[in-house]
Structures are given as C-alpha cells and as structure tokens.
PDB file of C-alpha atoms and ligand atoms in Angstrom:
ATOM      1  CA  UNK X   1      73.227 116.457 110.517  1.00 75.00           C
ATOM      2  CA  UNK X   2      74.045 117.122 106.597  1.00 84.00           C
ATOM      3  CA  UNK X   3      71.291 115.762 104.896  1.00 88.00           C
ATOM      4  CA  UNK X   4      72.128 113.699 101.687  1.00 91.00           C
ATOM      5  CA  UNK X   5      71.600 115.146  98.707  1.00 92.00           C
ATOM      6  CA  UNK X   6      71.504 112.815  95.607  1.00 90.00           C
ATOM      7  CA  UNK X   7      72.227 115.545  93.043  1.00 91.00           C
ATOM      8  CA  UNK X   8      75.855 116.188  94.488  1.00 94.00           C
ATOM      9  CA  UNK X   9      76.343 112.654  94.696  1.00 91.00           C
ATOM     10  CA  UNK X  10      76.237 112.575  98.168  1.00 95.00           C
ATOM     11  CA  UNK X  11      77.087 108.681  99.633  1.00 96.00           C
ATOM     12  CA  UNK X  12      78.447 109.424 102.918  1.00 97.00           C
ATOM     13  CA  UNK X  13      80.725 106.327 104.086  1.00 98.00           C
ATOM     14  CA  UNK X  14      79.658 105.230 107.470  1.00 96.00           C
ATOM     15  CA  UNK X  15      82.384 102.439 107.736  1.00 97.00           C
ATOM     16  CA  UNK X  16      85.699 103.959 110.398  1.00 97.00           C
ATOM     17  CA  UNK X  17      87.662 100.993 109.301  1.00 98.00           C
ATOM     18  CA  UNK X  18      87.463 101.763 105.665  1.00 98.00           C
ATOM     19  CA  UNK X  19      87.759 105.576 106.034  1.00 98.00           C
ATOM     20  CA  UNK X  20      91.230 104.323 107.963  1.00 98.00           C
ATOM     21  CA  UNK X  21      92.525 102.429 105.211  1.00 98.00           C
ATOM     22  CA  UNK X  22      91.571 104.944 102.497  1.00 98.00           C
ATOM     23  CA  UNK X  23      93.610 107.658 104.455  1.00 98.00           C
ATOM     24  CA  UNK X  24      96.947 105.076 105.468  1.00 98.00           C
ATOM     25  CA  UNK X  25      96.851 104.996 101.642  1.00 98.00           C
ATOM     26  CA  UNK X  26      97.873 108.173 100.836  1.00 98.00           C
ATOM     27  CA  UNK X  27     101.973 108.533 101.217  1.00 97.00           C
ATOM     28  CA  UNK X  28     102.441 112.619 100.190  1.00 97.00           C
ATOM     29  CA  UNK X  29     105.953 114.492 100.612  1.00 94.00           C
ATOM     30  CA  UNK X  30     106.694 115.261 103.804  1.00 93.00           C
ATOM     31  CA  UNK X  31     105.713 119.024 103.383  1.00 93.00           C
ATOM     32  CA  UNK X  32     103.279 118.376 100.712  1.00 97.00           C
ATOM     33  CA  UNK X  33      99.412 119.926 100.991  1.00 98.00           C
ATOM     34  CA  UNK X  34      96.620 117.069 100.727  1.00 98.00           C
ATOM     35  CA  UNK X  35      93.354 118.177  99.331  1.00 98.00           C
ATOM     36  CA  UNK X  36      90.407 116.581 100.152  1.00 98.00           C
ATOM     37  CA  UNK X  37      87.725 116.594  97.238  1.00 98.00           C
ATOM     38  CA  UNK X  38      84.551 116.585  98.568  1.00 98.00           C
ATOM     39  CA  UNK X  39      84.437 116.147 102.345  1.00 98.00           C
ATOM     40  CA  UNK X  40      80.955 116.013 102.936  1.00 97.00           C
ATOM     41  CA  UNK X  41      80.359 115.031 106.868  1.00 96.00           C
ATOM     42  CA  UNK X  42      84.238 114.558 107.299  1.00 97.00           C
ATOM     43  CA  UNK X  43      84.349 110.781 108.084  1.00 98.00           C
ATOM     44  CA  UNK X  44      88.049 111.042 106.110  1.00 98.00           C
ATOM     45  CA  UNK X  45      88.785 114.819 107.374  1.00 98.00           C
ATOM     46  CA  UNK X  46      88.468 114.056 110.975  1.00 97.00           C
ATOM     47  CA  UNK X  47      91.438 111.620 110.808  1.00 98.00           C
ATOM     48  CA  UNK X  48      93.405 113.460 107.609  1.00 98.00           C
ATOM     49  CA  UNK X  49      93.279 116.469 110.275  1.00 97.00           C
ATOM     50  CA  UNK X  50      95.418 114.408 112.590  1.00 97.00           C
ATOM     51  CA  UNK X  51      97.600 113.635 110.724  1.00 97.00           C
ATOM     52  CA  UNK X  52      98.344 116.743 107.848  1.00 98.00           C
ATOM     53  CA  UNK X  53      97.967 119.720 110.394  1.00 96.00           C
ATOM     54  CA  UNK X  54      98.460 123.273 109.117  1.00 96.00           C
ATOM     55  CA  UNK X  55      99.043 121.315 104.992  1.00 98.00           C
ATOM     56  CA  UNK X  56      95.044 119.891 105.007  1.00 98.00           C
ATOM     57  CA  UNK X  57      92.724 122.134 102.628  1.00 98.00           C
ATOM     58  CA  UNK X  58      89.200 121.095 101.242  1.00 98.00           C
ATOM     59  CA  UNK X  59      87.141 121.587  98.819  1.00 98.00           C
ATOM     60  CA  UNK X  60      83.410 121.004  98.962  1.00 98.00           C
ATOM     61  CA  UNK X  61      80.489 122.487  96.934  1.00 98.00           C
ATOM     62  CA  UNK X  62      77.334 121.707  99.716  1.00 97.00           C
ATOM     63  CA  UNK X  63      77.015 124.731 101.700  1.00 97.00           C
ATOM     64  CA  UNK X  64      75.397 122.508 104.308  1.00 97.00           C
ATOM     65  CA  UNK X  65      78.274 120.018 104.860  1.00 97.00           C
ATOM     66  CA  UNK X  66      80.433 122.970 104.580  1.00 98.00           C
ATOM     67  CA  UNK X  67      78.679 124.865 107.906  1.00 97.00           C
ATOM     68  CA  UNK X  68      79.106 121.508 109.571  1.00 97.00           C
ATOM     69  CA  UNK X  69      82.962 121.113 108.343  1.00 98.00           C
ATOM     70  CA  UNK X  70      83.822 124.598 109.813  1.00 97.00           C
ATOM     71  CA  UNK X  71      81.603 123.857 112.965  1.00 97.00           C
ATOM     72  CA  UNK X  72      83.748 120.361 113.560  1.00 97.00           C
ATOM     73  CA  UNK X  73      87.144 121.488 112.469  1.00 97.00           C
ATOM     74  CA  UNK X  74      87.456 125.334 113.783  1.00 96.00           C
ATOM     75  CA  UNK X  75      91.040 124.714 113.012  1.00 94.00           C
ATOM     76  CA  UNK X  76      90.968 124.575 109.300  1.00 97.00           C
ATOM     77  CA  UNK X  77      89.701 128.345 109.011  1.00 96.00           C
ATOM     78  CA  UNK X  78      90.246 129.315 105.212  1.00 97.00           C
ATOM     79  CA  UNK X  79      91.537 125.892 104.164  1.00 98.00           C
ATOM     80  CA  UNK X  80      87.970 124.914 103.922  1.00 98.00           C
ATOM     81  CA  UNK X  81      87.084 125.835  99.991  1.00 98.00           C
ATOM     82  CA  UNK X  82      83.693 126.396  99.568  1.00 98.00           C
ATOM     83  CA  UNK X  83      83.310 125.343  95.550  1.00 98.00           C
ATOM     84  CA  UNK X  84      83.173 123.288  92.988  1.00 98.00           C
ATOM     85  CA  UNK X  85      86.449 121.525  92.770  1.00 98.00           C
ATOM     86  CA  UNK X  86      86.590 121.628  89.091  1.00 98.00           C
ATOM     87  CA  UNK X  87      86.805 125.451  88.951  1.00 98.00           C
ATOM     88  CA  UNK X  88      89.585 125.398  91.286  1.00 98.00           C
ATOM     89  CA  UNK X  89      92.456 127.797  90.356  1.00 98.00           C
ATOM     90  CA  UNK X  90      95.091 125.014  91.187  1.00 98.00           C
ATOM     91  CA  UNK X  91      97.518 126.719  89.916  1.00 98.00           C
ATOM     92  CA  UNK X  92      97.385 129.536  92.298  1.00 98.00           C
ATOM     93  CA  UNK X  93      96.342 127.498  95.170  1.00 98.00           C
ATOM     94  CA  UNK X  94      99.200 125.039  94.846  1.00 98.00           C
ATOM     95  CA  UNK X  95     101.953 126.265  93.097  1.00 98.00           C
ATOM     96  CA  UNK X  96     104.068 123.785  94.158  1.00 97.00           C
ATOM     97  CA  UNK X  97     103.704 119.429  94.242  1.00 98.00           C
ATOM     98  CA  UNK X  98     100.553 118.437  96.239  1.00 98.00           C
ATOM     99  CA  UNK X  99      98.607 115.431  96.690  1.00 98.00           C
ATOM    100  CA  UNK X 100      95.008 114.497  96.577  1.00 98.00           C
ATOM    101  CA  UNK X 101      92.444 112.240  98.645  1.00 98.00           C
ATOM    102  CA  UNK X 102      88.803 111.706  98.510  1.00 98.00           C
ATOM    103  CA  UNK X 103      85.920 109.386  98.233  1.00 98.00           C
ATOM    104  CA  UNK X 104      84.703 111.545  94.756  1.00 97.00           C
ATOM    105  CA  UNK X 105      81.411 112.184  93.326  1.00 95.00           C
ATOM    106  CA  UNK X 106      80.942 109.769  90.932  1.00 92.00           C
ATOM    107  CA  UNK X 107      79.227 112.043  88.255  1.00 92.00           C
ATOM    108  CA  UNK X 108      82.013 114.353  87.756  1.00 95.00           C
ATOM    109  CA  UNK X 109      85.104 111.521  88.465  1.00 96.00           C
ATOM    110  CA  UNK X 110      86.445 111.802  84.847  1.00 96.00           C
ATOM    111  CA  UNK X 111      86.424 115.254  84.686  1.00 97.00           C
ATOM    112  CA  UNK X 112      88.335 115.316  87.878  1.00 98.00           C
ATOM    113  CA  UNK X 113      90.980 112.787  86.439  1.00 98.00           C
ATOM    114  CA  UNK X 114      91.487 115.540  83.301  1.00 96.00           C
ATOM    115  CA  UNK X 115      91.858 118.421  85.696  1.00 98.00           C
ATOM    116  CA  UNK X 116      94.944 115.774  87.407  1.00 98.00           C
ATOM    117  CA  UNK X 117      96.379 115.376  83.777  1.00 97.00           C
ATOM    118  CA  UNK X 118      96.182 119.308  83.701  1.00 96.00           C
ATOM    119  CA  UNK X 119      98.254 119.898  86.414  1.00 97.00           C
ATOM    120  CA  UNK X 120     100.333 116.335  86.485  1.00 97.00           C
ATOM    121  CA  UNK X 121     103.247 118.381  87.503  1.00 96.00           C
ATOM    122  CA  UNK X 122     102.136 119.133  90.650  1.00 98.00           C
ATOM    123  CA  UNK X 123      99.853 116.107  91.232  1.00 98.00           C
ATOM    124  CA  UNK X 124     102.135 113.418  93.079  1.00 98.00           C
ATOM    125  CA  UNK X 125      99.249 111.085  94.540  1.00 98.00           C
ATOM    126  CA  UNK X 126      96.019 110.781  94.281  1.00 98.00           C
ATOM    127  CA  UNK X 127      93.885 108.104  96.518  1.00 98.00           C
ATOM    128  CA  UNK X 128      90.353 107.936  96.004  1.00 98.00           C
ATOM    129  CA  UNK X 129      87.312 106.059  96.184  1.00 98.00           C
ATOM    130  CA  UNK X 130      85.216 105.976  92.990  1.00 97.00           C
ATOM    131  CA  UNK X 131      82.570 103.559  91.284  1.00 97.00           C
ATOM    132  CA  UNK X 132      84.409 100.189  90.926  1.00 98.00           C
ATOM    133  CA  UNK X 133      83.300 100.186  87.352  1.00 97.00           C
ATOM    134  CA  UNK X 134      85.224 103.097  86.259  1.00 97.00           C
ATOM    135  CA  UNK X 135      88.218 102.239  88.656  1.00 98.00           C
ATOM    136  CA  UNK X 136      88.555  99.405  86.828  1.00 97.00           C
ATOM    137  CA  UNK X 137      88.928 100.848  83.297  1.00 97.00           C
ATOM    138  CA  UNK X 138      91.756 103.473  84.621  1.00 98.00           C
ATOM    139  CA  UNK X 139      93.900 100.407  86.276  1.00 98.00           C
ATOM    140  CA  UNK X 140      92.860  98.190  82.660  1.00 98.00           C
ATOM    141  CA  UNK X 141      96.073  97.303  80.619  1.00 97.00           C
ATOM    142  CA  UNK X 142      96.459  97.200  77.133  1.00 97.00           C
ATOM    143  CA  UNK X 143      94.789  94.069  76.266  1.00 96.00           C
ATOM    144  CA  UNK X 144      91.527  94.234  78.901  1.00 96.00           C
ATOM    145  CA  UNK X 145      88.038  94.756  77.690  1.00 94.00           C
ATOM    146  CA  UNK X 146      88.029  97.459  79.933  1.00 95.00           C
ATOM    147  CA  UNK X 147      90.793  99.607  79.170  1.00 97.00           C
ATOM    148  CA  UNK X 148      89.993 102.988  77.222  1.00 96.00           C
ATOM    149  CA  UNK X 149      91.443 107.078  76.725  1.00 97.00           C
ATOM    150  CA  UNK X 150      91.671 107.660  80.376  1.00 97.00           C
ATOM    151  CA  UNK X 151      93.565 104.055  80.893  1.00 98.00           C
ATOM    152  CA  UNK X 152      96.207 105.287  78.244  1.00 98.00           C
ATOM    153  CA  UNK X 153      96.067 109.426  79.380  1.00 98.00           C
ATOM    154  CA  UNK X 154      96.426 108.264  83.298  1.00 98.00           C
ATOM    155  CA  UNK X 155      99.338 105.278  82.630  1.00 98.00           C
ATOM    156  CA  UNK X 156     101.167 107.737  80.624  1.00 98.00           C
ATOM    157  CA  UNK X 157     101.981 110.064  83.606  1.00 98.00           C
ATOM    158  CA  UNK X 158     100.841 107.646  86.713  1.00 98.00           C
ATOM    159  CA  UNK X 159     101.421 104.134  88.046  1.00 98.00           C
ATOM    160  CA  UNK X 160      97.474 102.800  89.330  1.00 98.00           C
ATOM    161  CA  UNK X 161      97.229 100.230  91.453  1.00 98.00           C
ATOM    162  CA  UNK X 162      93.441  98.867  92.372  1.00 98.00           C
ATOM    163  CA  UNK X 163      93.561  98.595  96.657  1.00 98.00           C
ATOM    164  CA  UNK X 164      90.238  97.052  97.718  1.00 98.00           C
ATOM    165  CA  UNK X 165      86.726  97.314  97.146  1.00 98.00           C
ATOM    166  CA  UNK X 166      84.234  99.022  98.958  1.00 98.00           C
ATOM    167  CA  UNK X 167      80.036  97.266  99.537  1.00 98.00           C
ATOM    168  CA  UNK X 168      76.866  99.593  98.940  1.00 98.00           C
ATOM    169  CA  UNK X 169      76.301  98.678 102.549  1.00 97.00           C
ATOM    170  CA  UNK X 170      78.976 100.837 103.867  1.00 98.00           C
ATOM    171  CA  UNK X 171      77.389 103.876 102.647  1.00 97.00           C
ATOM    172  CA  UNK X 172      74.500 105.896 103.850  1.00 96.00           C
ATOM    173  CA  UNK X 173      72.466 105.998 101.336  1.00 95.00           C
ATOM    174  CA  UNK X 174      74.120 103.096  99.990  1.00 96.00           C
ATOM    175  CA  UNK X 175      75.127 103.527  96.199  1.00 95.00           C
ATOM    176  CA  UNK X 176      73.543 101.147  93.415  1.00 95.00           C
ATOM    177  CA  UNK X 177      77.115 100.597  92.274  1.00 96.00           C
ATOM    178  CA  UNK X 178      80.275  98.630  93.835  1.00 98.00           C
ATOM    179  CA  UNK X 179      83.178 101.352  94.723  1.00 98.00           C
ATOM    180  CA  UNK X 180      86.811 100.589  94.872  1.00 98.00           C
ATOM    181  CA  UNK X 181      89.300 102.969  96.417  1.00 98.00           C
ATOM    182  CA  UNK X 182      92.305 103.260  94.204  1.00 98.00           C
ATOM    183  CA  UNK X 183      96.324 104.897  93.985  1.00 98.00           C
ATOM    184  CA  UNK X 184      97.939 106.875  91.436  1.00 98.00           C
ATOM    185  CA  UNK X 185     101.643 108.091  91.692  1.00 98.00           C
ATOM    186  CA  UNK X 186     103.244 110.008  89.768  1.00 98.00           C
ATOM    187  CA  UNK X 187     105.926 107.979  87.632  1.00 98.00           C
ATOM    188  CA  UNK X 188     108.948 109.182  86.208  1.00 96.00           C
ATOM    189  CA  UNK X 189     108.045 110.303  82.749  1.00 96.00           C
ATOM    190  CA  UNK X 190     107.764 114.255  82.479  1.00 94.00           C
ATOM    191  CA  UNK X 191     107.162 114.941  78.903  1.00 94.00           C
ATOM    192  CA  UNK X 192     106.287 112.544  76.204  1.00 95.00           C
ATOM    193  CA  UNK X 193     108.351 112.000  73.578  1.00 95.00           C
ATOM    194  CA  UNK X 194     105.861 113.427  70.889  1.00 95.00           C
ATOM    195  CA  UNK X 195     103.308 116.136  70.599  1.00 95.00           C
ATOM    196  CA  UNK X 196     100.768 115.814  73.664  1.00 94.00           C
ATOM    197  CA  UNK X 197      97.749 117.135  72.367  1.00 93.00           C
ATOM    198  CA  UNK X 198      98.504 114.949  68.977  1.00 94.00           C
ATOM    199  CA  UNK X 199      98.358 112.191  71.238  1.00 96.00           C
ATOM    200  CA  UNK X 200      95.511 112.764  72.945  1.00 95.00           C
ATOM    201  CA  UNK X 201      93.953 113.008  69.825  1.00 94.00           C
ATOM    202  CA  UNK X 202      94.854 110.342  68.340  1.00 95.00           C
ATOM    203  CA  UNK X 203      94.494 108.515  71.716  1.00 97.00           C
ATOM    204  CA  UNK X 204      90.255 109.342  71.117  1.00 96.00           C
ATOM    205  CA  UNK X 205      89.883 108.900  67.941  1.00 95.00           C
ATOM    206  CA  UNK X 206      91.209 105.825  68.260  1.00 96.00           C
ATOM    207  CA  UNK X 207      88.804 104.496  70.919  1.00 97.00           C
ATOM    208  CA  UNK X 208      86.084 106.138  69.390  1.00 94.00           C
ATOM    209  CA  UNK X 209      85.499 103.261  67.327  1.00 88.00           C
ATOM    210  CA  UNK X 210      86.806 100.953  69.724  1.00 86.00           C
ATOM    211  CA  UNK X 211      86.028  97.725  68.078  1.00 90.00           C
ATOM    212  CA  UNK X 212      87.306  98.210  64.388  1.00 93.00           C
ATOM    213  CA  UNK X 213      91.339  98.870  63.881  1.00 95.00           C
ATOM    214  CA  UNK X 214      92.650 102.166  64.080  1.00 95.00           C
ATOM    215  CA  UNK X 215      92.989 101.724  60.208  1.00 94.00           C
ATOM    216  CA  UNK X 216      89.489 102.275  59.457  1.00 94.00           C
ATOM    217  CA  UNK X 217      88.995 104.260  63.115  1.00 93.00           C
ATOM    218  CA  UNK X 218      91.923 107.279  61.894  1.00 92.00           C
ATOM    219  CA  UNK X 219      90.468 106.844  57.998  1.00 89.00           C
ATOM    220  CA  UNK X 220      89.542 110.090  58.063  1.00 87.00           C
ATOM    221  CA  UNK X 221      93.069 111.918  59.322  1.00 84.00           C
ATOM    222  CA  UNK X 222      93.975 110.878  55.332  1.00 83.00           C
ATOM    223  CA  UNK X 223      96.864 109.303  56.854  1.00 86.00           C
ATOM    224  CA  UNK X 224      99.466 108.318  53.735  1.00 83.00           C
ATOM    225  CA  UNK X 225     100.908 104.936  52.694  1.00 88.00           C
ATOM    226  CA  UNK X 226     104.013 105.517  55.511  1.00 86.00           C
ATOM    227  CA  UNK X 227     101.794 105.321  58.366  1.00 89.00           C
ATOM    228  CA  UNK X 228      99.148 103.390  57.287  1.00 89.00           C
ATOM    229  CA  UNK X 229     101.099 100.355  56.223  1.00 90.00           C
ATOM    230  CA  UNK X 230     102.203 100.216  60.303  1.00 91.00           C
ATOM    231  CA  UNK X 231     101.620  97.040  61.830  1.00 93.00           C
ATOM    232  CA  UNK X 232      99.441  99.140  64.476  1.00 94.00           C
ATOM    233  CA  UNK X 233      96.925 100.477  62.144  1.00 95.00           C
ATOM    234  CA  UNK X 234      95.876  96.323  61.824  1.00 96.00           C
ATOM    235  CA  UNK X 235      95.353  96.363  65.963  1.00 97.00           C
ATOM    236  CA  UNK X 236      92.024  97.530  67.433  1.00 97.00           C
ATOM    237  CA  UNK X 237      92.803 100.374  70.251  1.00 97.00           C
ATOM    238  CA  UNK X 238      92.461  98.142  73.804  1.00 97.00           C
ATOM    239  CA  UNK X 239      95.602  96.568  72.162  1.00 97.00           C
ATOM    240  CA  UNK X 240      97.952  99.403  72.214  1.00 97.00           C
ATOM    241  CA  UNK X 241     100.258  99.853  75.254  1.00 98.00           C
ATOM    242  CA  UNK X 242     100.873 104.005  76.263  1.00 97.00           C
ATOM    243  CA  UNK X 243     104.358 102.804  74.275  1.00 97.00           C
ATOM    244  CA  UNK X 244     102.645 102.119  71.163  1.00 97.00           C
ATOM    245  CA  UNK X 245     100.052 105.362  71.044  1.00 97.00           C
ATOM    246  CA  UNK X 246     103.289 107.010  71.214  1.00 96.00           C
ATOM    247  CA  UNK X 247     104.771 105.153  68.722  1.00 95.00           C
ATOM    248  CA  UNK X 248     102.216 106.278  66.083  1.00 95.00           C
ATOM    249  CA  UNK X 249     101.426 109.742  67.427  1.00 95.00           C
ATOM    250  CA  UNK X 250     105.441 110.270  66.360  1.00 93.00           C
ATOM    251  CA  UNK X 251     105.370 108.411  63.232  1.00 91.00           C
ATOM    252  CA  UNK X 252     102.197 110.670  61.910  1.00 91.00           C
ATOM    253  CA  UNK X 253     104.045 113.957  63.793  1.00 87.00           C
ATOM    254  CA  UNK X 254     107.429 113.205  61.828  1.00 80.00           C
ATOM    255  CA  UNK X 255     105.023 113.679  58.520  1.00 69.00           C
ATOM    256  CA  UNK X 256     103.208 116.807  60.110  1.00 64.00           C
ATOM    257  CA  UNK X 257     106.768 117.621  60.209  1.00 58.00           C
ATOM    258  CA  UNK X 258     108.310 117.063  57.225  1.00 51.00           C
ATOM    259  CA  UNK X 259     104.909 118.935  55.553  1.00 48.00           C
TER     260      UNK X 259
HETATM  261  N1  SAH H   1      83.901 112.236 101.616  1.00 84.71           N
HETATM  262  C1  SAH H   1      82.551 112.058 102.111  1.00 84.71           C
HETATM  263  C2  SAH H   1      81.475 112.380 101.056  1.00 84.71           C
HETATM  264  C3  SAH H   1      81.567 111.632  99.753  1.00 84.71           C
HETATM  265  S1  SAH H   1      80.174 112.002  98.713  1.00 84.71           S
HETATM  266  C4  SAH H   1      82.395 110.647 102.635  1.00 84.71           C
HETATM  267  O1  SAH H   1      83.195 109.784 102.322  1.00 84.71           O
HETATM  268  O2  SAH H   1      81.462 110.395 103.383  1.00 84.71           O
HETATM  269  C5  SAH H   1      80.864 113.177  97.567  1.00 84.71           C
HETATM  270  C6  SAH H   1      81.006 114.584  98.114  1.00 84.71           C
HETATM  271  O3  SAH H   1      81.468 115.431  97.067  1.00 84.71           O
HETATM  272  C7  SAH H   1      79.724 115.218  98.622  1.00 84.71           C
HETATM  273  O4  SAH H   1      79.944 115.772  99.887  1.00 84.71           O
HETATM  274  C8  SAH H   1      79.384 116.309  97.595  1.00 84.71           C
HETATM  275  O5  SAH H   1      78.709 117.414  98.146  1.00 84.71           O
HETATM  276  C9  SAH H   1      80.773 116.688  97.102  1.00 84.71           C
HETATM  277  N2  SAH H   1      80.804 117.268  95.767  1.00 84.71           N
HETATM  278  C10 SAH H   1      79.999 116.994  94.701  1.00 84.71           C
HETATM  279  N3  SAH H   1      80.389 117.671  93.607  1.00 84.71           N
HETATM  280  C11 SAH H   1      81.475 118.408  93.971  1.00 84.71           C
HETATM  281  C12 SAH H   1      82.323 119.344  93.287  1.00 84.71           C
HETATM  282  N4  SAH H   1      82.134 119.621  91.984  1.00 84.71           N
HETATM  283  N5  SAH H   1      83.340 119.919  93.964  1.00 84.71           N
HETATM  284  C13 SAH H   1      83.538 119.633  95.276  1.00 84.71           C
HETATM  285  N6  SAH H   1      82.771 118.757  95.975  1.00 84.71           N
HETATM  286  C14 SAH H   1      81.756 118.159  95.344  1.00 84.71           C
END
C-alpha cells in the first residue's frame, strides 16, 4: 500500500469505470509511445499496460509508488522513470511524435502544459485529468470569463475538448476541488505566422491586466500611432481569438521590422 502523500499531490482515483474512460480517451499513432505522468498506485497503468505493450513508459517522482509500480508491472523494466516529469529530457527520450495520459498533480499542471508547448512537435495527444477549474480556462474561448494565456498558447497549437467531470468522492483522499478529464490534439498549424516568443509576450502582457484594454495594458511597449489606433487595442484580452493575438503580434513585428 502507497501511502498518500499530500505534498506530491497525491489523489489516487479509486473509481475502475472512470480510470476506463480516461484511458478509451486517448487515440495515439499506432506506433506512438504513451507516457503516463504520474502513475501513483497504477489504477490507469494496469489497463494502459494492456493495451500499449512494449510503447508504455512512466514517469513518477514517489519512490514509494514507484517500488510498488515495478513490483505490479515486472514488465515495464526501465520504462518506469523514476523523476520529476518536468526535468524530463523529452527530447532524448522521445525523439519522435508521442502522446501523453495522466490524472496530473494539480500543483505543477501549468507548468506541465508549457513543457507540451515546448515540445508541441512531438506532442500529438494529451488526455488528462486535472482540477475542473483550470480545465475550464484551457477549453475557454475568446469571449468566456474564464479564458486566459494558456487558453490562447494551448488553442494555438491544440484542439481541447472538455470530456466529463470527475466527484471528490471518487478519489482517496478525495480532493477539495471538482476534476474534469480533458483532450488535446494536435491541430494542423506548425508555425505561426509571426514571431512566437513576440507572441507569447504580448499574449501576457496582455492578460496581465486582464480587465482594462490592451491599450492601456501594452502602454508601456511605447507602441506608435500605427498600432495603437487598431481596433484591438479598444478590446480587453478575453476578447481576442488566437487569430487576433496574431494579428497584432505581426502588426507590432512588421514595425520591429521596418526599425
Ligand atoms: N495516476 C494516479 C495518481 C494521481 S495523483 C491515480 O489516478 O490514482 C498524482 C501523481 O503524480 C502522484 O502519484 C504523485 O506522486 C505524482 N507526481 C507529483 N509530482 C510529480 C512530478 N513532478 N513528476 C512526476 N510525477 C509527479
């Protein structure tokens, strides 16, 4: 038995029926490796061995659910990673297009999501289970409340799509939160048309000041007449589709330009 430890964000799912439909979720390439971000006792493993022999790898930081991993699934021999996921070499690991499944710790799920963006051109699918909160920014449109930088990083690269929700009371311990178990798949776009980090700049700053227009929010770029006068700099930033950020990250990168 692995005992939970709340630090690592440890909410071990206790529901089959869910762990089933959180694995039938995930669709890789037929030769594709799946990584599985934080195991813990296996309830997904058990069945993603089944069905991804000789292509299933993990990676799990708990020493203790790792002992128990290797104990349950002799098979997996050097597939199981004992780490933290974000200091992966992915890179080397997967050199090639893989796809990712897990039921994440929810402190480190953003970082996780920028370590995807990193490597988006390996990254076909990712299905995971995360705090319904933040699932529900990355899925957000333009136009929601809710939506924010990860909303516009993610939907630049990925199509989301929000599968079900997931009750404290299938967890042991049960999490304070509501989770939701979520898809992204890689769409069709492979560069943007304008400078990426540029946009991911201006994609923050932006939000930064989420409830004035980007106007007053980009003030401080010194951006000249041209630009400013744009009908976007009068919008706040949850009303800018991915088109629009890169709409004005290539109207202020023709000036950078032209400098
Ligand atoms: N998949 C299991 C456990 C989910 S809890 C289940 O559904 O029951 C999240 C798991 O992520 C824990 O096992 C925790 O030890 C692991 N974890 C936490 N931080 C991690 C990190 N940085 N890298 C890899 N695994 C991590």
């Amino acid at each position: 038995m692995v005992r939970p430890k709340k630090h690592l964000g440890q909410h071990f799912l206790r529901d089959k029926n869910i762990a089933r439909k959180i694995v039938d979720a995930l669709q890789p390439g037929a030769e594709q490796p799946v990584l599985e971000i934080g195991p813990g006792t296996g309830v997904l493993t058990g069945m993603l061995v089944e069905q991804y022999p000789g292509r299933l790898f993990l990676v799990e930081i708990d020493a203790e659910s790792v002992d128990h991993l290797h104990q349950a699934y002799p098979a997996l021999g050097h597939h199981v990673i004992q780490g933290d996921f974000l200091k992966l070499d992915l890179q080397k690991l997967f050199p090639k297009s893989f796809a990712i499944i897990g039921n994440f710790p929810y402190n480190i799920s953003s970082q996780i999501f920028f370590t995807v963006l990193d490597h988006r051109d390996r990254v076909e699918q990712v299905v995971c289970m995360l705090q319904k909160e933040v699932a529900d920014r990355l899925c957000a449109k333009h136009g929601s409340k809710t939506y924010g930088i990860l909303s516009v990083l993610l939907q630049a690269f990925y199509n989301l799509e929000s599968l079900f929700k997931v009750s404290p009371g299938a967890f042991h311990p049960p999490p304070k939160v509501m989770s939701s178990v979520i898809r992204l798949t890689r769409n069709a776009r492979k560069e943007l048309p304008c400078d990426e980090l540029l946009f991911r700049t201006v994609v923050k700053q932006s939000f930064q000041k989420r409830r004035k227009t980007l106007r007053n929010a980009l003030k401080h770029l010194n951006l000249p007449d041209s630009v400013d006068a744009s009908p976007l700099m009068d919008k706040r930033p949850e009303q800018l589709s991915v088109e629009d950020f890169i709409h004005l990250t290539q109207q202020i990168e023709g000036l950078e330009r032209v400098r």
